[in-house]
Amino acid sequence: MSAPASPDYPAGSETPALLAPMLVALLLLIAFIALAGQLTRGFEFWTFESLRRDDAAAGRLRAPPALLASPQGRMPTPWPGRHGEIFLVDFIYTRCPTVCSALGAEYTRMQAALRQRFGAQSPVRLVSIAFDAEHDTPAALQAYAAQHRQDARLWLIASPVDSAQRHRLLRALGVVAVPDGFGGFVHNGAIHLIDADGTLRGIFDLDEWPQALERAIALTADLAA
Amino acid sequence: MSAATRPRLGGLLACMPLLLLVAPLRHTLEGSMALHMLIELPMLFVAGGAAEGMLRHKSRLAGLAQRFDAYGLLGLALASCIAALWMIPSMLDLSLLDARVQGAKYLAWWLAGFLSCSSWRRAAPELAAFFLGNTAWMLATAGLLYQDAPQRLCVSYLQDEQVISGQGLVALSLLVGALAIARLVARPGQGVAPLTARSTPNAGFNPPSVCRAPRATRSAE
């Protein structure tokens, strides 16, 4: 196919074929639509957070083991752990006046529920990872623990011992904290359900803590069976 | 602008991506959503266009482009697709968290500038206006969505920045839309699409200076 004769394309001049570039442009468009479809997993997930949650639901994310510092001393992450254990993990910074305080209050409630159901030997345990290396000192963690009435048998509050371990852990789970301009952070704080292998099995919003707890207990029952 | 200063400006514009090798500068540009979307990405695009403007008389690329994309359709289509792809919020986050996506971003935007600059000269005004109009519409839509989203769309940026970026995208869409209209308005009696590999570049509308041929070669102007 050639372009038709027109004032722009005078008759008699050699006009390059138009069909081939049109077909290639069409293929290009199809390729980009396919790429966009793949990147958004069928045009369903347009944000990093939604992709992360889909990854979590499918068990595609795994928390690496890390060395933690807590008021009780240094210890490894509880994962890898014993078969059947489940950890409800959140990411906090102790100076956080909003989200982390809310998370702390929810963890206090979950801790009470776990103690009532399992006693001190709960297969579901709580873990709070503090990521503000500058301010989340053992003393600050101790104060946070006291504020939220932490029971160390059920709830571990600690921070990675160095920036490399912190970065590796947060990056593996897709947790991103950005400075809020007021000395604090904004982060995709949520409750992460992690199994004994370190595999992320689900992410729950702050107000979904009862569902997170229910899911964790159901998983331990499934794994025990 | 004089013929002497234009190549110098083109060279400077083409070298702008080297600034991204300076880590603090890159972190500053990519640390703000508005700077990321409205400065860094357009800078890469302009740098690609400037590079094309400098290379087109010294390489076989011009001949290849003229041969395979005589109507400018492919370059403009590719640039439109790349621009649309980078309006997806997850792409911005991924480019900050995954070095491969970051590299793809630099390359894609530079390439979009390189190819579309050449295509812009060859494309008929209607075709150029069609792609620019679509890009303007897409930028405006993304800008309005960014402003109206009730939550953060990118985990790497605050919601305030998202609103500012949305406003910037709408402003950019107006600029692109104006460029589309200008291309159409400049057409009557002047704009002529190239017909063959021997034809002269489109002379009806003065494209951005980085896309123009050096004065000595622009006999049609």
PDB file of C-alpha atoms in Angstrom, chain A residues 32-164:
ATOM      1  CA  PHE A  32       3.036  -2.123  25.080  1.00  0.00           C
ATOM      2  CA  ILE A  33      -0.489  -3.064  26.091  1.00  0.00           C
ATOM      3  CA  ALA A  34       0.780  -6.581  26.820  1.00  0.00           C
ATOM      4  CA  LEU A  35       3.685  -5.148  28.824  1.00  0.00           C
ATOM      5  CA  ALA A  36       1.339  -2.878  30.781  1.00  0.00           C
ATOM      6  CA  GLY A  37      -0.926  -5.872  31.357  1.00  0.00           C
ATOM      7  CA  GLN A  38       1.981  -7.886  32.693  1.00  0.00           C
ATOM      8  CA  LEU A  39       3.265  -5.062  34.888  1.00  0.00           C
ATOM      9  CA  THR A  40      -0.196  -4.509  36.371  1.00  0.00           C
ATOM     10  CA  ARG A  41      -0.988  -8.265  36.428  1.00  0.00           C
ATOM     11  CA  GLY A  42      -3.952  -8.070  34.123  1.00  0.00           C
ATOM     12  CA  PHE A  43      -4.611  -4.337  34.657  1.00  0.00           C
ATOM     13  CA  GLU A  44      -5.599  -5.093  38.250  1.00  0.00           C
ATOM     14  CA  PHE A  45      -2.717  -3.782  40.362  1.00  0.00           C
ATOM     15  CA  TRP A  46      -1.478  -0.285  39.484  1.00  0.00           C
ATOM     16  CA  THR A  47       0.475   0.534  42.626  1.00  0.00           C
ATOM     17  CA  PHE A  48       3.527  -1.034  44.238  1.00  0.00           C
ATOM     18  CA  GLU A  49       1.567  -1.679  47.421  1.00  0.00           C
ATOM     19  CA  SER A  50      -1.185  -3.582  45.620  1.00  0.00           C
ATOM     20  CA  LEU A  51       1.452  -5.650  43.796  1.00  0.00           C
ATOM     21  CA  ARG A  52       3.162  -6.343  47.125  1.00  0.00           C
ATOM     22  CA  ARG A  53      -0.063  -7.533  48.686  1.00  0.00           C
ATOM     23  CA  ASP A  54      -0.728  -9.771  45.720  1.00  0.00           C
ATOM     24  CA  ASP A  55       2.800 -11.168  46.094  1.00  0.00           C
ATOM     25  CA  ALA A  56       2.122 -11.786  49.771  1.00  0.00           C
ATOM     26  CA  ALA A  57      -1.173 -13.545  49.091  1.00  0.00           C
ATOM     27  CA  ALA A  58       0.639 -15.816  46.626  1.00  0.00           C
ATOM     28  CA  GLY A  59       3.561 -16.485  49.003  1.00  0.00           C
ATOM     29  CA  ARG A  60       6.114 -14.903  46.668  1.00  0.00           C
ATOM     30  CA  LEU A  61       7.889 -12.791  49.313  1.00  0.00           C
ATOM     31  CA  ARG A  62      10.224 -14.159  51.920  1.00  0.00           C
ATOM     32  CA  ALA A  63      11.689 -12.458  54.966  1.00  0.00           C
ATOM     33  CA  PRO A  64      15.402 -13.201  55.288  1.00  0.00           C
ATOM     34  CA  PRO A  65      16.754 -14.008  58.740  1.00  0.00           C
ATOM     35  CA  ALA A  66      18.393 -11.054  60.441  1.00  0.00           C
ATOM     36  CA  LEU A  67      20.173 -10.306  63.678  1.00  0.00           C
ATOM     37  CA  LEU A  68      18.104  -8.108  65.982  1.00  0.00           C
ATOM     38  CA  ALA A  69      18.906  -5.971  69.004  1.00  0.00           C
ATOM     39  CA  SER A  70      16.291  -5.780  71.736  1.00  0.00           C
ATOM     40  CA  PRO A  71      16.284  -4.560  75.343  1.00  0.00           C
ATOM     41  CA  GLN A  72      16.818  -8.231  76.268  1.00  0.00           C
ATOM     42  CA  GLY A  73      19.952  -8.431  74.098  1.00  0.00           C
ATOM     43  CA  ARG A  74      20.867  -9.579  70.595  1.00  0.00           C
ATOM     44  CA  MET A  75      18.930 -12.400  68.996  1.00  0.00           C
ATOM     45  CA  PRO A  76      18.093 -13.684  65.510  1.00  0.00           C
ATOM     46  CA  THR A  77      14.694 -13.173  63.950  1.00  0.00           C
ATOM     47  CA  PRO A  78      12.336 -15.927  65.133  1.00  0.00           C
ATOM     48  CA  TRP A  79      12.184 -17.149  61.544  1.00  0.00           C
ATOM     49  CA  PRO A  80      13.271 -19.707  60.467  1.00  0.00           C
ATOM     50  CA  GLY A  81      11.410 -21.253  63.387  1.00  0.00           C
ATOM     51  CA  ARG A  82       9.667 -24.431  64.415  1.00  0.00           C
ATOM     52  CA  HIS A  83       7.148 -25.880  62.002  1.00  0.00           C
ATOM     53  CA  GLY A  84       3.711 -24.512  62.731  1.00  0.00           C
ATOM     54  CA  GLU A  85       4.828 -21.199  64.196  1.00  0.00           C
ATOM     55  CA  ILE A  86       3.311 -18.027  62.797  1.00  0.00           C
ATOM     56  CA  PHE A  87       4.529 -14.476  63.376  1.00  0.00           C
ATOM     57  CA  LEU A  88       2.518 -11.284  63.108  1.00  0.00           C
ATOM     58  CA  VAL A  89       5.145  -8.698  62.213  1.00  0.00           C
ATOM     59  CA  ASP A  90       4.818  -4.927  62.067  1.00  0.00           C
ATOM     60  CA  PHE A  91       7.350  -2.198  61.340  1.00  0.00           C
ATOM     61  CA  ILE A  92       7.524   0.745  63.682  1.00  0.00           C
ATOM     62  CA  TYR A  93       9.616   3.662  64.854  1.00  0.00           C
ATOM     63  CA  THR A  94       9.262   4.480  68.480  1.00  0.00           C
ATOM     64  CA  ARG A  95       8.844   8.245  68.036  1.00  0.00           C
ATOM     65  CA  CYS A  96       5.859   7.673  65.746  1.00  0.00           C
ATOM     66  CA  PRO A  97       2.873   9.476  67.220  1.00  0.00           C
ATOM     67  CA  THR A  98       0.187   8.043  64.938  1.00  0.00           C
ATOM     68  CA  VAL A  99       0.319   4.761  63.056  1.00  0.00           C
ATOM     69  CA  CYS A 100       2.856   3.011  65.263  1.00  0.00           C
ATOM     70  CA  SER A 101       0.974   3.966  68.423  1.00  0.00           C
ATOM     71  CA  ALA A 102      -2.171   2.539  66.882  1.00  0.00           C
ATOM     72  CA  LEU A 103      -0.256  -0.587  65.923  1.00  0.00           C
ATOM     73  CA  GLY A 104       1.110  -0.808  69.458  1.00  0.00           C
ATOM     74  CA  ALA A 105      -2.402  -0.632  70.906  1.00  0.00           C
ATOM     75  CA  GLU A 106      -3.576  -3.332  68.515  1.00  0.00           C
ATOM     76  CA  TYR A 107      -0.618  -5.513  69.382  1.00  0.00           C
ATOM     77  CA  THR A 108      -1.493  -5.122  73.069  1.00  0.00           C
ATOM     78  CA  ARG A 109      -4.979  -6.407  72.274  1.00  0.00           C
ATOM     79  CA  MET A 110      -3.621  -9.271  70.174  1.00  0.00           C
ATOM     80  CA  GLN A 111      -1.187 -10.164  72.939  1.00  0.00           C
ATOM     81  CA  ALA A 112      -4.070 -10.385  75.406  1.00  0.00           C
ATOM     82  CA  ALA A 113      -6.056 -12.560  73.000  1.00  0.00           C
ATOM     83  CA  LEU A 114      -3.099 -14.892  72.445  1.00  0.00           C
ATOM     84  CA  ARG A 115      -2.373 -15.198  76.168  1.00  0.00           C
ATOM     85  CA  GLN A 116      -5.995 -16.041  76.827  1.00  0.00           C
ATOM     86  CA  ARG A 117      -6.063 -18.705  74.106  1.00  0.00           C
ATOM     87  CA  PHE A 118      -2.613 -20.277  74.292  1.00  0.00           C
ATOM     88  CA  GLY A 119      -0.992 -19.036  77.500  1.00  0.00           C
ATOM     89  CA  ALA A 120       2.731 -18.265  77.283  1.00  0.00           C
ATOM     90  CA  GLN A 121       3.426 -21.074  74.755  1.00  0.00           C
ATOM     91  CA  SER A 122       1.581 -19.532  71.836  1.00  0.00           C
ATOM     92  CA  PRO A 123       2.362 -20.823  68.321  1.00  0.00           C
ATOM     93  CA  VAL A 124       1.407 -17.345  67.119  1.00  0.00           C
ATOM     94  CA  ARG A 125       3.818 -14.666  68.260  1.00  0.00           C
ATOM     95  CA  LEU A 126       4.066 -10.948  67.748  1.00  0.00           C
ATOM     96  CA  VAL A 127       7.144  -9.181  66.372  1.00  0.00           C
ATOM     97  CA  SER A 128       7.668  -5.418  66.093  1.00  0.00           C
ATOM     98  CA  ILE A 129      10.689  -4.371  64.037  1.00  0.00           C
ATOM     99  CA  ALA A 130      11.873  -0.817  64.687  1.00  0.00           C
ATOM    100  CA  PHE A 131      13.599   0.768  61.672  1.00  0.00           C
ATOM    101  CA  ASP A 132      14.739   4.215  62.872  1.00  0.00           C
ATOM    102  CA  ALA A 133      18.359   3.344  63.583  1.00  0.00           C
ATOM    103  CA  GLU A 134      19.158   6.753  65.022  1.00  0.00           C
ATOM    104  CA  HIS A 135      16.410   6.912  67.618  1.00  0.00           C
ATOM    105  CA  ASP A 136      15.235   3.344  68.227  1.00  0.00           C
ATOM    106  CA  THR A 137      17.808   2.619  70.916  1.00  0.00           C
ATOM    107  CA  PRO A 138      17.371  -0.226  73.414  1.00  0.00           C
ATOM    108  CA  ALA A 139      16.129   2.361  75.904  1.00  0.00           C
ATOM    109  CA  ALA A 140      13.547   3.690  73.441  1.00  0.00           C
ATOM    110  CA  LEU A 141      12.420   0.146  72.654  1.00  0.00           C
ATOM    111  CA  GLN A 142      12.134  -0.544  76.389  1.00  0.00           C
ATOM    112  CA  ALA A 143       9.953   2.522  76.833  1.00  0.00           C
ATOM    113  CA  TYR A 144       7.760   1.477  73.887  1.00  0.00           C
ATOM    114  CA  ALA A 145       7.479  -2.015  75.381  1.00  0.00           C
ATOM    115  CA  ALA A 146       6.489  -0.624  78.755  1.00  0.00           C
ATOM    116  CA  GLN A 147       3.963   1.753  77.204  1.00  0.00           C
ATOM    117  CA  HIS A 148       2.232  -1.136  75.462  1.00  0.00           C
ATOM    118  CA  ARG A 149       2.621  -3.658  78.307  1.00  0.00           C
ATOM    119  CA  GLN A 150       4.735  -6.064  76.263  1.00  0.00           C
ATOM    120  CA  ASP A 151       4.980  -9.685  77.419  1.00  0.00           C
ATOM    121  CA  ALA A 152       8.390 -10.741  76.080  1.00  0.00           C
ATOM    122  CA  ARG A 153       7.237 -14.377  75.817  1.00  0.00           C
ATOM    123  CA  LEU A 154       4.602 -13.418  73.268  1.00  0.00           C
ATOM    124  CA  TRP A 155       5.888 -10.207  71.732  1.00  0.00           C
ATOM    125  CA  LEU A 156       9.378  -9.409  70.504  1.00  0.00           C
ATOM    126  CA  ILE A 157      10.250  -5.736  70.066  1.00  0.00           C
ATOM    127  CA  ALA A 158      13.640  -5.215  68.430  1.00  0.00           C
ATOM    128  CA  SER A 159      15.566  -3.455  65.679  1.00  0.00           C
ATOM    129  CA  PRO A 160      18.048  -4.875  63.138  1.00  0.00           C
ATOM    130  CA  VAL A 161      21.603  -4.531  64.424  1.00  0.00           C
ATOM    131  CA  ASP A 162      22.890  -2.654  61.376  1.00  0.00           C
ATOM    132  CA  SER A 163      21.680  -0.769  58.323  1.00  0.00           C
ATOM    133  CA  ALA A 164      22.585  -3.594  55.908  1.00  0.00           C
TER     134      ALA A 164
END
